[in-house]
């Protein structure tokens, strides 16, 4: 044990404050670009909490995948759809917001009570710490082999699907030309086509 | 119970890392002269006259590159434990990892064929 | 906190000893702290998921939800299963699925934006009864 208990507790409090503040900012700020950067703050403080939980590899994966890839993807998505627009007012929006907040607070109270009252079977064994990467590798190729292989199929499907959905111009021309007007959805004309099919 | 090694250096490093930009920005905030004007609020474009607003719409190609990057980033996360535990896993795990990689190569070939990797 | 242990060993007062023992107990990180933190993050995520008007903010709230689940899994892995660390393996899979979900979800949002010219959730009412 190299970090003293007090140091761990202080780090935990600082990381929790950063995480909860960032999450509230993500949900409540009106500028969505600020929200996206605060989301990165949430992900980074989450990685710090993982280190406090003896999971250095998952912390690194969190930084690599969430901050490095997912957050960048979200920022690009924001930049692609950003049009400074004010959403039209919905009448009595505060009712839904207040009721949602009440339900969420109730859920939080319920979960906290459950967490505090449950007698957790805390294990007395020391965590394996630095050996976790090897243990994860063994898990991937023994009892988690099928999920491991399915992950590659999932990634393949996600990539193919995202490319097909995001690129409008992959529709074959003959299908697009023969569509019957009665069956079309009330869409805007397709003038925002991205750089054409080569 | 904390059982990772070497994280006290990490903590010190992190503290120094957060202090440096805070000090740099704080000192310039305190000591720099403040003169308001039109020039001050324009977008900084390396000394050029700014063209248009900073708040522009990106091209969809950026999204395509980010998408391909996400997929192979996740692949890295899965292959790293395999590489670390390689000596203890043996030949069968090697074949399984090859299957994993080959399925993702199919994804790469697809993205390539559909032009998601081309800039032009 | 070793300082407290040294002080404690030199004390004879039983009441103070008990008090310091309790103090030491609470400065250690507990499973409950992490679970309550994850519950708070989950509730913030649900609030954002329900009340957001912007479709991309809805996706960000889903990421918050998945992160809170991950925090739960990691806490259980550390405190209840420190040798098997199945929670960490699960967390890696959840991270992967979150990445795939973000990619496809953003593609859907881009597609809707191209068709409707907005990302306002209130305007996506084509399937609304």
GROMACS .gro file of C-alpha atoms in nm:
model
  447
    1UNK     CA    1   0.000   0.000   0.000
    2UNK     CA    2   0.173   0.312  -0.114
    3UNK     CA    3  -0.094   0.579  -0.109
    4UNK     CA    4  -0.204   0.655   0.244
    5UNK     CA    5  -0.571   0.621   0.332
    6UNK     CA    6  -0.612   0.994   0.378
    7UNK     CA    7  -0.461   1.066   0.036
    8UNK     CA    8  -0.700   0.815  -0.118
    9UNK     CA    9  -0.996   0.971   0.056
   10UNK     CA   10  -0.902   1.323  -0.052
   11UNK     CA   11  -0.850   1.205  -0.412
   12UNK     CA   12  -1.184   1.030  -0.400
   13UNK     CA   13  -1.360   1.344  -0.278
   14UNK     CA   14  -1.193   1.565  -0.539
   15UNK     CA   15  -1.267   1.318  -0.820
   16UNK     CA   16  -1.629   1.275  -0.710
   17UNK     CA   17  -1.680   1.651  -0.697
   18UNK     CA   18  -1.530   1.688  -1.045
   19UNK     CA   19  -1.741   1.404  -1.177
   20UNK     CA   20  -2.073   1.517  -1.031
   21UNK     CA   21  -2.010   1.881  -1.126
   22UNK     CA   22  -1.918   1.778  -1.479
   23UNK     CA   23  -2.222   1.554  -1.509
   24UNK     CA   24  -2.453   1.832  -1.390
   25UNK     CA   25  -2.289   2.063  -1.643
   26UNK     CA   26  -2.340   1.807  -1.922
   27UNK     CA   27  -2.708   1.788  -1.842
   28UNK     CA   28  -2.786   2.149  -1.752
   29UNK     CA   29  -2.565   2.384  -1.958
   30UNK     CA   30  -2.734   2.541  -2.258
   31UNK     CA   31  -2.424   2.545  -2.482
   32UNK     CA   32  -2.374   2.189  -2.602
   33UNK     CA   33  -2.004   2.236  -2.686
   34UNK     CA   34  -1.936   2.312  -2.319
   35UNK     CA   35  -2.137   2.001  -2.235
   36UNK     CA   36  -1.916   1.790  -2.459
   37UNK     CA   37  -1.596   1.917  -2.295
   38UNK     CA   38  -1.743   1.863  -1.949
   39UNK     CA   39  -1.827   1.509  -2.059
   40UNK     CA   40  -1.452   1.461  -2.114
   41UNK     CA   41  -1.398   1.585  -1.758
   42UNK     CA   42  -1.646   1.326  -1.631
   43UNK     CA   43  -1.466   1.050  -1.823
   44UNK     CA   44  -1.123   1.155  -1.692
   45UNK     CA   45  -1.236   1.169  -1.329
   46UNK     CA   46  -1.398   0.831  -1.380
   47UNK     CA   47  -1.058   0.697  -1.489
   48UNK     CA   48  -0.911   0.837  -1.167
   49UNK     CA   49  -1.174   0.653  -0.966
   50UNK     CA   50  -1.086   0.332  -1.150
   51UNK     CA   51  -0.724   0.376  -1.042
   52UNK     CA   52  -0.844   0.413  -0.683
   53UNK     CA   53  -1.023   0.081  -0.741
   54UNK     CA   54  -0.697  -0.092  -0.848
   55UNK     CA   55  -0.790  -0.113  -1.213
   56UNK     CA   56  -0.510   0.059  -1.403
   57UNK     CA   57  -0.584  -0.117  -1.730
   58UNK     CA   58  -0.951  -0.025  -1.738
   59UNK     CA   59  -0.857   0.333  -1.645
   60UNK     CA   60  -0.626   0.343  -1.946
   61UNK     CA   61  -0.897   0.190  -2.165
   62UNK     CA   62  -1.140   0.451  -2.036
   63UNK     CA   63  -0.906   0.736  -2.132
   64UNK     CA   64  -0.821   0.574  -2.466
   65UNK     CA   65  -1.173   0.488  -2.578
   66UNK     CA   66  -1.393   0.746  -2.408
   67UNK     CA   67  -1.179   1.058  -2.404
   68UNK     CA   68  -0.976   0.974  -2.712
   69UNK     CA   69  -1.245   0.836  -2.939
   70UNK     CA   70  -1.605   0.864  -2.819
   71UNK     CA   71  -1.575   1.222  -2.699
   72UNK     CA   72  -1.405   1.326  -3.022
   73UNK     CA   73  -1.680   1.151  -3.216
   74UNK     CA   74  -1.944   1.341  -3.014
   75UNK     CA   75  -1.763   1.671  -3.075
   76UNK     CA   76  -1.751   1.602  -3.448
   77UNK     CA   77  -2.120   1.515  -3.435
   78UNK     CA   78  -2.192   1.847  -3.265
   79UNK     CA   79  -1.986   2.035  -3.522
   80UNK     CA   80  -2.170   1.856  -3.802
   81UNK     CA   81  -2.518   1.947  -3.684
   82UNK     CA   82  -2.448   2.279  -3.520
   83UNK     CA   83  -2.681   2.544  -3.630
   84UNK     CA   84  -2.739   2.815  -3.378
   85UNK     CA   85  -3.105   2.754  -3.327
   86UNK     CA   86  -3.332   2.824  -3.040
   87UNK     CA   87  -3.568   2.538  -2.982
   88UNK     CA   88  -3.930   2.640  -2.991
   89UNK     CA   89  -4.079   2.673  -2.648
   90UNK     CA   90  -4.286   2.385  -2.523
   91UNK     CA   91  -4.562   2.502  -2.297
   92UNK     CA   92  -4.532   2.391  -1.937
   93UNK     CA   93  -4.188   2.238  -1.989
   94UNK     CA   94  -4.113   2.303  -1.622
   95UNK     CA   95  -4.374   2.047  -1.517
   96UNK     CA   96  -4.194   1.766  -1.694
   97UNK     CA   97  -3.858   1.889  -1.568
   98UNK     CA   98  -3.977   1.916  -1.208
   99UNK     CA   99  -4.146   1.576  -1.215
  100UNK     CA  100  -3.836   1.416  -1.371
  101UNK     CA  101  -3.616   1.576  -1.106
  102UNK     CA  102  -3.850   1.448  -0.833
  103UNK     CA  103  -3.844   1.096  -0.976
  104UNK     CA  104  -3.465   1.103  -1.007
  105UNK     CA  105  -3.422   1.225  -0.649
  106UNK     CA  106  -3.657   0.951  -0.533
  107UNK     CA  107  -3.460   0.693  -0.727
  108UNK     CA  108  -3.138   0.823  -0.574
  109UNK     CA  109  -3.285   0.803  -0.223
  110UNK     CA  110  -3.405   0.449  -0.290
  111UNK     CA  111  -3.070   0.334  -0.428
  112UNK     CA  112  -2.877   0.497  -0.142
  113UNK     CA  113  -3.095   0.330   0.120
  114UNK     CA  114  -3.048  -0.001  -0.055
  115UNK     CA  115  -2.670   0.046  -0.073
  116UNK     CA  116  -2.642   0.139   0.295
  117UNK     CA  117  -2.870  -0.128   0.433
  118UNK     CA  118  -2.739  -0.421   0.228
  119UNK     CA  119  -2.476  -0.629   0.414
  120UNK     CA  120  -2.208  -0.654   0.147
  121UNK     CA  121  -1.983  -0.961   0.159
  122UNK     CA  122  -1.658  -0.765   0.142
  123UNK     CA  123  -1.371  -0.990   0.046
  124UNK     CA  124  -1.062  -0.979   0.266
  125UNK     CA  125  -0.822  -1.087  -0.010
  126UNK     CA  126  -0.582  -0.821  -0.135
  127UNK     CA  127  -0.665  -0.711  -0.491
  128UNK     CA  128  -0.425  -0.839  -0.754
  129UNK     CA  129  -0.347  -0.485  -0.865
  130UNK     CA  130  -0.071  -0.488  -1.126
  131UNK     CA  131  -0.143  -0.846  -1.229
  132UNK     CA  132  -0.486  -0.742  -1.350
  133UNK     CA  133  -0.386  -0.709  -1.716
  134UNK     CA  134  -0.266  -1.069  -1.739
  135UNK     CA  135  -0.580  -1.184  -1.555
  136UNK     CA  136  -0.800  -0.990  -1.800
  137UNK     CA  137  -0.611  -1.142  -2.093
  138UNK     CA  138  -0.668  -1.492  -1.953
  139UNK     CA  139  -1.037  -1.415  -1.902
  140UNK     CA  140  -1.068  -1.300  -2.263
  141UNK     CA  141  -0.937  -1.629  -2.397
  142UNK     CA  142  -1.097  -1.871  -2.153
  143UNK     CA  143  -1.440  -1.799  -2.004
  144UNK     CA  144  -1.510  -1.480  -2.199
  145UNK     CA  145  -1.400  -1.614  -2.536
  146UNK     CA  146  -1.739  -1.597  -2.707
  147UNK     CA  147  -1.808  -1.235  -2.603
  148UNK     CA  148  -1.455  -1.152  -2.712
  149UNK     CA  149  -1.515  -1.285  -3.062
  150UNK     CA  150  -1.863  -1.134  -3.075
  151UNK     CA  151  -1.714  -0.793  -2.995
  152UNK     CA  152  -1.535  -0.799  -3.330
  153UNK     CA  153  -1.862  -0.883  -3.505
  154UNK     CA  154  -2.035  -0.604  -3.311
  155UNK     CA  155  -1.768  -0.354  -3.412
  156UNK     CA  156  -1.795  -0.467  -3.773
  157UNK     CA  157  -2.172  -0.421  -3.766
  158UNK     CA  158  -2.146  -0.084  -3.592
  159UNK     CA  159  -1.899   0.045  -3.846
  160UNK     CA  160  -2.090  -0.081  -4.150
  161UNK     CA  161  -2.418   0.049  -4.009
  162UNK     CA  162  -2.280   0.389  -3.916
  163UNK     CA  163  -2.120   0.434  -4.258
  164UNK     CA  164  -2.441   0.337  -4.435
  165UNK     CA  165  -2.662   0.558  -4.217
  166UNK     CA  166  -2.434   0.860  -4.211
  167UNK     CA  167  -2.370   0.862  -4.587
  168UNK     CA  168  -2.685   0.951  -4.771
  169UNK     CA  169  -2.526   0.904  -5.114
  170UNK     CA  170  -2.491   0.530  -5.071
  171UNK     CA  171  -2.851   0.490  -5.186
  172UNK     CA  172  -2.846   0.340  -5.536
  173UNK     CA  173  -2.973   0.589  -5.790
  174UNK     CA  174  -3.229   0.361  -5.951
  175UNK     CA  175  -3.404   0.298  -5.619
  176UNK     CA  176  -3.396   0.665  -5.532
  177UNK     CA  177  -3.541   0.748  -5.875
  178UNK     CA  178  -3.828   0.499  -5.868
  179UNK     CA  179  -3.969   0.578  -5.530
  180UNK     CA  180  -4.338   0.645  -5.530
  181UNK     CA  181  -4.440   0.984  -5.399
  182UNK     CA  182  -4.726   0.837  -5.200
  183UNK     CA  183  -4.491   0.632  -4.984
  184UNK     CA  184  -4.228   0.894  -4.913
  185UNK     CA  185  -4.198   1.045  -4.573
  186UNK     CA  186  -4.245   1.421  -4.545
  187UNK     CA  187  -3.875   1.497  -4.571
  188UNK     CA  188  -3.684   1.797  -4.674
  189UNK     CA  189  -3.525   1.776  -5.020
  190UNK     CA  190  -3.188   1.610  -5.008
  191UNK     CA  191  -2.979   1.918  -5.064
  192UNK     CA  192  -2.735   1.859  -4.783
  193UNK     CA  193  -2.571   1.563  -4.958
  194UNK     CA  194  -2.211   1.525  -4.848
  195UNK     CA  195  -1.923   1.509  -5.094
  196UNK     CA  196  -2.053   1.284  -5.369
  197UNK     CA  197  -2.001   0.920  -5.444
  198UNK     CA  198  -1.673   0.866  -5.617
  199UNK     CA  199  -0.712  -0.155  -0.013
  200UNK     CA  200  -0.484   0.005  -0.270
  201UNK     CA  201  -0.239  -0.235  -0.430
  202UNK     CA  202  -0.101  -0.058  -0.736
  203UNK     CA  203   0.264   0.047  -0.735
  204UNK     CA  204   0.413   0.379  -0.826
  205UNK     CA  205   0.105   0.595  -0.809
  206UNK     CA  206   0.251   0.839  -0.557
  207UNK     CA  207   0.474   0.967  -0.838
  208UNK     CA  208   0.171   0.980  -1.062
  209UNK     CA  209  -0.012   1.193  -0.807
  210UNK     CA  210   0.280   1.437  -0.772
  211UNK     CA  211   0.309   1.455  -1.151
  212UNK     CA  212  -0.063   1.525  -1.179
  213UNK     CA  213  -0.047   1.803  -0.921
  214UNK     CA  214   0.247   1.969  -1.099
  215UNK     CA  215   0.065   1.930  -1.432
  216UNK     CA  216  -0.241   2.107  -1.302
  217UNK     CA  217  -0.037   2.378  -1.132
  218UNK     CA  218   0.163   2.481  -1.441
  219UNK     CA  219  -0.124   2.596  -1.664
  220UNK     CA  220  -0.309   2.746  -1.366
  221UNK     CA  221   0.000   2.949  -1.276
  222UNK     CA  222   0.064   3.051  -1.637
  223UNK     CA  223  -0.292   3.168  -1.693
  224UNK     CA  224  -0.324   3.319  -1.346
  225UNK     CA  225  -0.004   3.524  -1.372
  226UNK     CA  226  -0.099   3.659  -1.713
  227UNK     CA  227  -0.446   3.736  -1.580
  228UNK     CA  228  -0.298   3.937  -1.294
  229UNK     CA  229  -0.011   4.114  -1.469
  230UNK     CA  230  -0.129   4.167  -1.828
  231UNK     CA  231  -0.270   4.510  -1.915
  232UNK     CA  232  -0.635   4.504  -2.005
  233UNK     CA  233  -0.749   4.718  -2.294
  234UNK     CA  234  -1.088   4.652  -2.440
  235UNK     CA  235  -1.144   4.704  -2.812
  236UNK     CA  236  -1.282   4.560  -3.132
  237UNK     CA  237  -0.962   4.373  -3.215
  238UNK     CA  238  -0.963   4.197  -2.882
  239UNK     CA  239  -1.282   4.008  -2.942
  240UNK     CA  240  -1.201   3.885  -3.294
  241UNK     CA  241  -1.106   3.525  -3.360
  242UNK     CA  242  -0.732   3.465  -3.341
  243UNK     CA  243  -0.618   3.314  -3.667
  244UNK     CA  244  -0.239   3.323  -3.640
  245UNK     CA  245  -0.224   3.692  -3.724
  246UNK     CA  246  -0.435   3.667  -4.039
  247UNK     CA  247  -0.757   3.854  -4.081
  248UNK     CA  248  -1.022   3.602  -3.967
  249UNK     CA  249  -1.240   3.463  -4.244
  250UNK     CA  250  -1.594   3.395  -4.131
  251UNK     CA  251  -1.705   3.281  -3.790
  252UNK     CA  252  -1.528   3.027  -3.571
  253UNK     CA  253  -1.854   2.839  -3.540
  254UNK     CA  254  -1.866   2.659  -3.873
  255UNK     CA  255  -2.020   2.336  -3.989
  256UNK     CA  256  -1.773   2.053  -4.027
  257UNK     CA  257  -1.756   1.818  -4.321
  258UNK     CA  258  -1.898   1.468  -4.276
  259UNK     CA  259  -1.556   1.321  -4.366
  260UNK     CA  260  -1.429   1.414  -4.021
  261UNK     CA  261  -1.702   1.193  -3.879
  262UNK     CA  262  -1.599   0.904  -4.102
  263UNK     CA  263  -1.238   0.923  -3.987
  264UNK     CA  264  -1.344   0.944  -3.625
  265UNK     CA  265  -1.567   0.641  -3.677
  266UNK     CA  266  -1.287   0.426  -3.817
  267UNK     CA  267  -1.062   0.550  -3.536
  268UNK     CA  268  -1.316   0.445  -3.270
  269UNK     CA  269  -1.335   0.092  -3.406
  270UNK     CA  270  -0.961   0.038  -3.412
  271UNK     CA  271  -0.913   0.210  -3.079
  272UNK     CA  272  -1.143  -0.047  -2.923
  273UNK     CA  273  -0.954  -0.323  -3.103
  274UNK     CA  274  -0.634  -0.200  -2.936
  275UNK     CA  275  -0.798  -0.225  -2.594
  276UNK     CA  276  -0.878  -0.589  -2.660
  277UNK     CA  277  -0.544  -0.684  -2.811
  278UNK     CA  278  -0.329  -0.529  -2.538
  279UNK     CA  279  -0.417  -0.785  -2.264
  280UNK     CA  280  -0.361  -1.060  -2.520
  281UNK     CA  281  -0.014  -0.925  -2.594
  282UNK     CA  282   0.072  -0.898  -2.223
  283UNK     CA  283  -0.051  -1.249  -2.143
  284UNK     CA  284   0.082  -1.395  -2.470
  285UNK     CA  285   0.334  -1.633  -2.314
  286UNK     CA  286   0.079  -1.790  -2.083
  287UNK     CA  287  -0.196  -1.832  -2.341
  288UNK     CA  288  -0.048  -2.047  -2.615
  289UNK     CA  289  -0.129  -2.128  -2.975
  290UNK     CA  290  -0.507  -2.154  -2.949
  291UNK     CA  291  -0.533  -1.798  -2.818
  292UNK     CA  292  -0.314  -1.686  -3.107
  293UNK     CA  293  -0.558  -1.838  -3.357
  294UNK     CA  294  -0.853  -1.683  -3.174
  295UNK     CA  295  -0.687  -1.343  -3.183
  296UNK     CA  296  -0.625  -1.392  -3.555
  297UNK     CA  297  -0.997  -1.457  -3.605
  298UNK     CA  298  -1.071  -1.141  -3.408
  299UNK     CA  299  -0.831  -0.935  -3.617
  300UNK     CA  300  -0.951  -1.082  -3.948
  301UNK     CA  301  -1.313  -0.989  -3.874
  302UNK     CA  302  -1.200  -0.633  -3.808
  303UNK     CA  303  -0.993  -0.635  -4.125
  304UNK     CA  304  -1.322  -0.701  -4.305
  305UNK     CA  305  -1.453  -0.381  -4.144
  306UNK     CA  306  -1.142  -0.193  -4.257
  307UNK     CA  307  -1.179  -0.325  -4.613
  308UNK     CA  308  -1.544  -0.223  -4.614
  309UNK     CA  309  -1.464   0.131  -4.497
  310UNK     CA  310  -1.189   0.150  -4.756
  311UNK     CA  311  -1.409   0.031  -5.041
  312UNK     CA  312  -1.684   0.276  -4.945
  313UNK     CA  313  -1.438   0.562  -4.953
  314UNK     CA  314  -1.456   0.646  -4.584
  315UNK     CA  315  -1.078   0.666  -4.574
  316UNK     CA  316  -1.043   0.900  -4.870
  317UNK     CA  317  -1.014   1.272  -4.826
  318UNK     CA  318  -1.025   1.421  -5.176
  319UNK     CA  319  -0.285   0.782   0.859
  320UNK     CA  320   0.003   0.593   1.020
  321UNK     CA  321   0.033   0.885   1.257
  322UNK     CA  322  -0.303   0.790   1.406
  323UNK     CA  323  -0.193   0.433   1.455
  324UNK     CA  324   0.118   0.546   1.644
  325UNK     CA  325  -0.093   0.773   1.864
  326UNK     CA  326  -0.344   0.496   1.918
  327UNK     CA  327  -0.085   0.244   2.028
  328UNK     CA  328   0.048   0.486   2.287
  329UNK     CA  329  -0.293   0.555   2.437
  330UNK     CA  330  -0.449   0.370   2.720
  331UNK     CA  331  -0.784   0.543   2.717
  332UNK     CA  332  -1.028   0.285   2.588
  333UNK     CA  333  -1.296   0.527   2.474
  334UNK     CA  334  -1.049   0.731   2.271
  335UNK     CA  335  -0.906   0.412   2.125
  336UNK     CA  336  -1.249   0.304   2.008
  337UNK     CA  337  -1.314   0.647   1.862
  338UNK     CA  338  -0.987   0.642   1.668
  339UNK     CA  339  -1.064   0.292   1.544
  340UNK     CA  340  -1.393   0.417   1.404
  341UNK     CA  341  -1.217   0.715   1.252
  342UNK     CA  342  -0.968   0.488   1.077
  343UNK     CA  343  -1.253   0.272   0.956
  344UNK     CA  344  -1.418   0.569   0.788
  345UNK     CA  345  -1.109   0.712   0.624
  346UNK     CA  346  -1.070   0.387   0.430
  347UNK     CA  347  -1.255   0.392   0.100
  348UNK     CA  348  -1.570   0.187   0.134
  349UNK     CA  349  -1.774   0.004  -0.127
  350UNK     CA  350  -2.076   0.214  -0.029
  351UNK     CA  351  -1.908   0.543  -0.125
  352UNK     CA  352  -1.858   0.425  -0.481
  353UNK     CA  353  -2.206   0.277  -0.508
  354UNK     CA  354  -2.371   0.598  -0.388
  355UNK     CA  355  -2.157   0.802  -0.627
  356UNK     CA  356  -2.260   0.575  -0.913
  357UNK     CA  357  -2.626   0.608  -0.809
  358UNK     CA  358  -2.596   0.989  -0.816
  359UNK     CA  359  -2.439   0.980  -1.162
  360UNK     CA  360  -2.710   0.742  -1.282
  361UNK     CA  361  -2.985   0.975  -1.160
  362UNK     CA  362  -2.822   1.278  -1.327
  363UNK     CA  363  -2.799   1.075  -1.647
  364UNK     CA  364  -3.166   0.976  -1.631
  365UNK     CA  365  -3.264   1.339  -1.572
  366UNK     CA  366  -3.064   1.445  -1.878
  367UNK     CA  367  -3.202   1.159  -2.086
  368UNK     CA  368  -3.563   1.257  -2.016
  369UNK     CA  369  -3.545   1.636  -2.022
  370UNK     CA  370  -3.293   1.709  -2.301
  371UNK     CA  371  -3.419   1.870  -2.618
  372UNK     CA  372  -3.099   1.823  -2.813
  373UNK     CA  373  -3.055   1.471  -2.954
  374UNK     CA  374  -2.677   1.478  -2.904
  375UNK     CA  375  -2.723   1.568  -2.537
  376UNK     CA  376  -2.945   1.260  -2.508
  377UNK     CA  377  -2.657   1.050  -2.639
  378UNK     CA  378  -2.422   1.212  -2.387
  379UNK     CA  379  -2.667   1.127  -2.107
  380UNK     CA  380  -2.665   0.764  -2.221
  381UNK     CA  381  -2.285   0.772  -2.192
  382UNK     CA  382  -2.326   0.899  -1.835
  383UNK     CA  383  -2.558   0.608  -1.756
  384UNK     CA  384  -2.314   0.354  -1.899
  385UNK     CA  385  -2.032   0.513  -1.701
  386UNK     CA  386  -2.222   0.486  -1.376
  387UNK     CA  387  -2.288   0.119  -1.446
  388UNK     CA  388  -1.918   0.075  -1.513
  389UNK     CA  389  -1.831   0.240  -1.183
  390UNK     CA  390  -2.061  -0.006  -1.005
  391UNK     CA  391  -1.899  -0.301  -1.182
  392UNK     CA  392  -1.550  -0.181  -1.095
  393UNK     CA  393  -1.643  -0.124  -0.730
  394UNK     CA  394  -1.787  -0.475  -0.705
  395UNK     CA  395  -1.483  -0.615  -0.880
  396UNK     CA  396  -1.249  -0.449  -0.632
  397UNK     CA  397  -1.437  -0.514  -0.311
  398UNK     CA  398  -1.623  -0.841  -0.368
  399UNK     CA  399  -1.419  -1.025  -0.631
  400UNK     CA  400  -1.060  -0.895  -0.603
  401UNK     CA  401  -0.903  -1.210  -0.746
  402UNK     CA  402  -1.132  -1.299  -1.033
  403UNK     CA  403  -1.182  -0.932  -1.139
  404UNK     CA  404  -1.474  -1.030  -1.360
  405UNK     CA  405  -1.609  -0.680  -1.305
  406UNK     CA  406  -1.313  -0.534  -1.490
  407UNK     CA  407  -1.368  -0.769  -1.785
  408UNK     CA  408  -1.734  -0.669  -1.790
  409UNK     CA  409  -1.638  -0.302  -1.778
  410UNK     CA  410  -1.416  -0.344  -2.084
  411UNK     CA  411  -1.709  -0.499  -2.271
  412UNK     CA  412  -1.940  -0.218  -2.159
  413UNK     CA  413  -1.688   0.041  -2.280
  414UNK     CA  414  -1.679  -0.134  -2.618
  415UNK     CA  415  -2.055  -0.141  -2.649
  416UNK     CA  416  -2.074   0.225  -2.546
  417UNK     CA  417  -1.831   0.311  -2.826
  418UNK     CA  418  -2.036   0.118  -3.083
  419UNK     CA  419  -2.355   0.276  -2.950
  420UNK     CA  420  -2.209   0.626  -2.976
  421UNK     CA  421  -2.098   0.564  -3.336
  422UNK     CA  422  -2.434   0.431  -3.454
  423UNK     CA  423  -2.636   0.678  -3.244
  424UNK     CA  424  -2.451   0.976  -3.386
  425UNK     CA  425  -2.494   0.841  -3.738
  426UNK     CA  426  -2.869   0.822  -3.675
  427UNK     CA  427  -2.871   1.179  -3.540
  428UNK     CA  428  -2.681   1.300  -3.848
  429UNK     CA  429  -2.927   1.124  -4.073
  430UNK     CA  430  -3.225   1.275  -3.894
  431UNK     CA  431  -3.061   1.617  -3.907
  432UNK     CA  432  -3.020   1.586  -4.281
  433UNK     CA  433  -3.382   1.493  -4.329
  434UNK     CA  434  -3.545   1.729  -4.082
  435UNK     CA  435  -3.293   2.009  -4.046
  436UNK     CA  436  -3.303   2.003  -3.668
  437UNK     CA  437  -3.184   1.803  -3.369
  438UNK     CA  438  -3.475   1.903  -3.149
  439UNK     CA  439  -3.626   1.592  -2.990
  440UNK     CA  440  -3.971   1.754  -2.986
  441UNK     CA  441  -3.966   1.773  -3.367
  442UNK     CA  442  -3.901   1.400  -3.416
  443UNK     CA  443  -4.268   1.312  -3.400
  444UNK     CA  444  -4.316   1.116  -3.722
  445UNK     CA  445  -4.384   0.795  -3.530
  446UNK     CA  446  -4.575   0.971  -3.256
  447UNK     CA  447  -4.923   0.841  -3.212
   0.00000   0.00000   0.00000
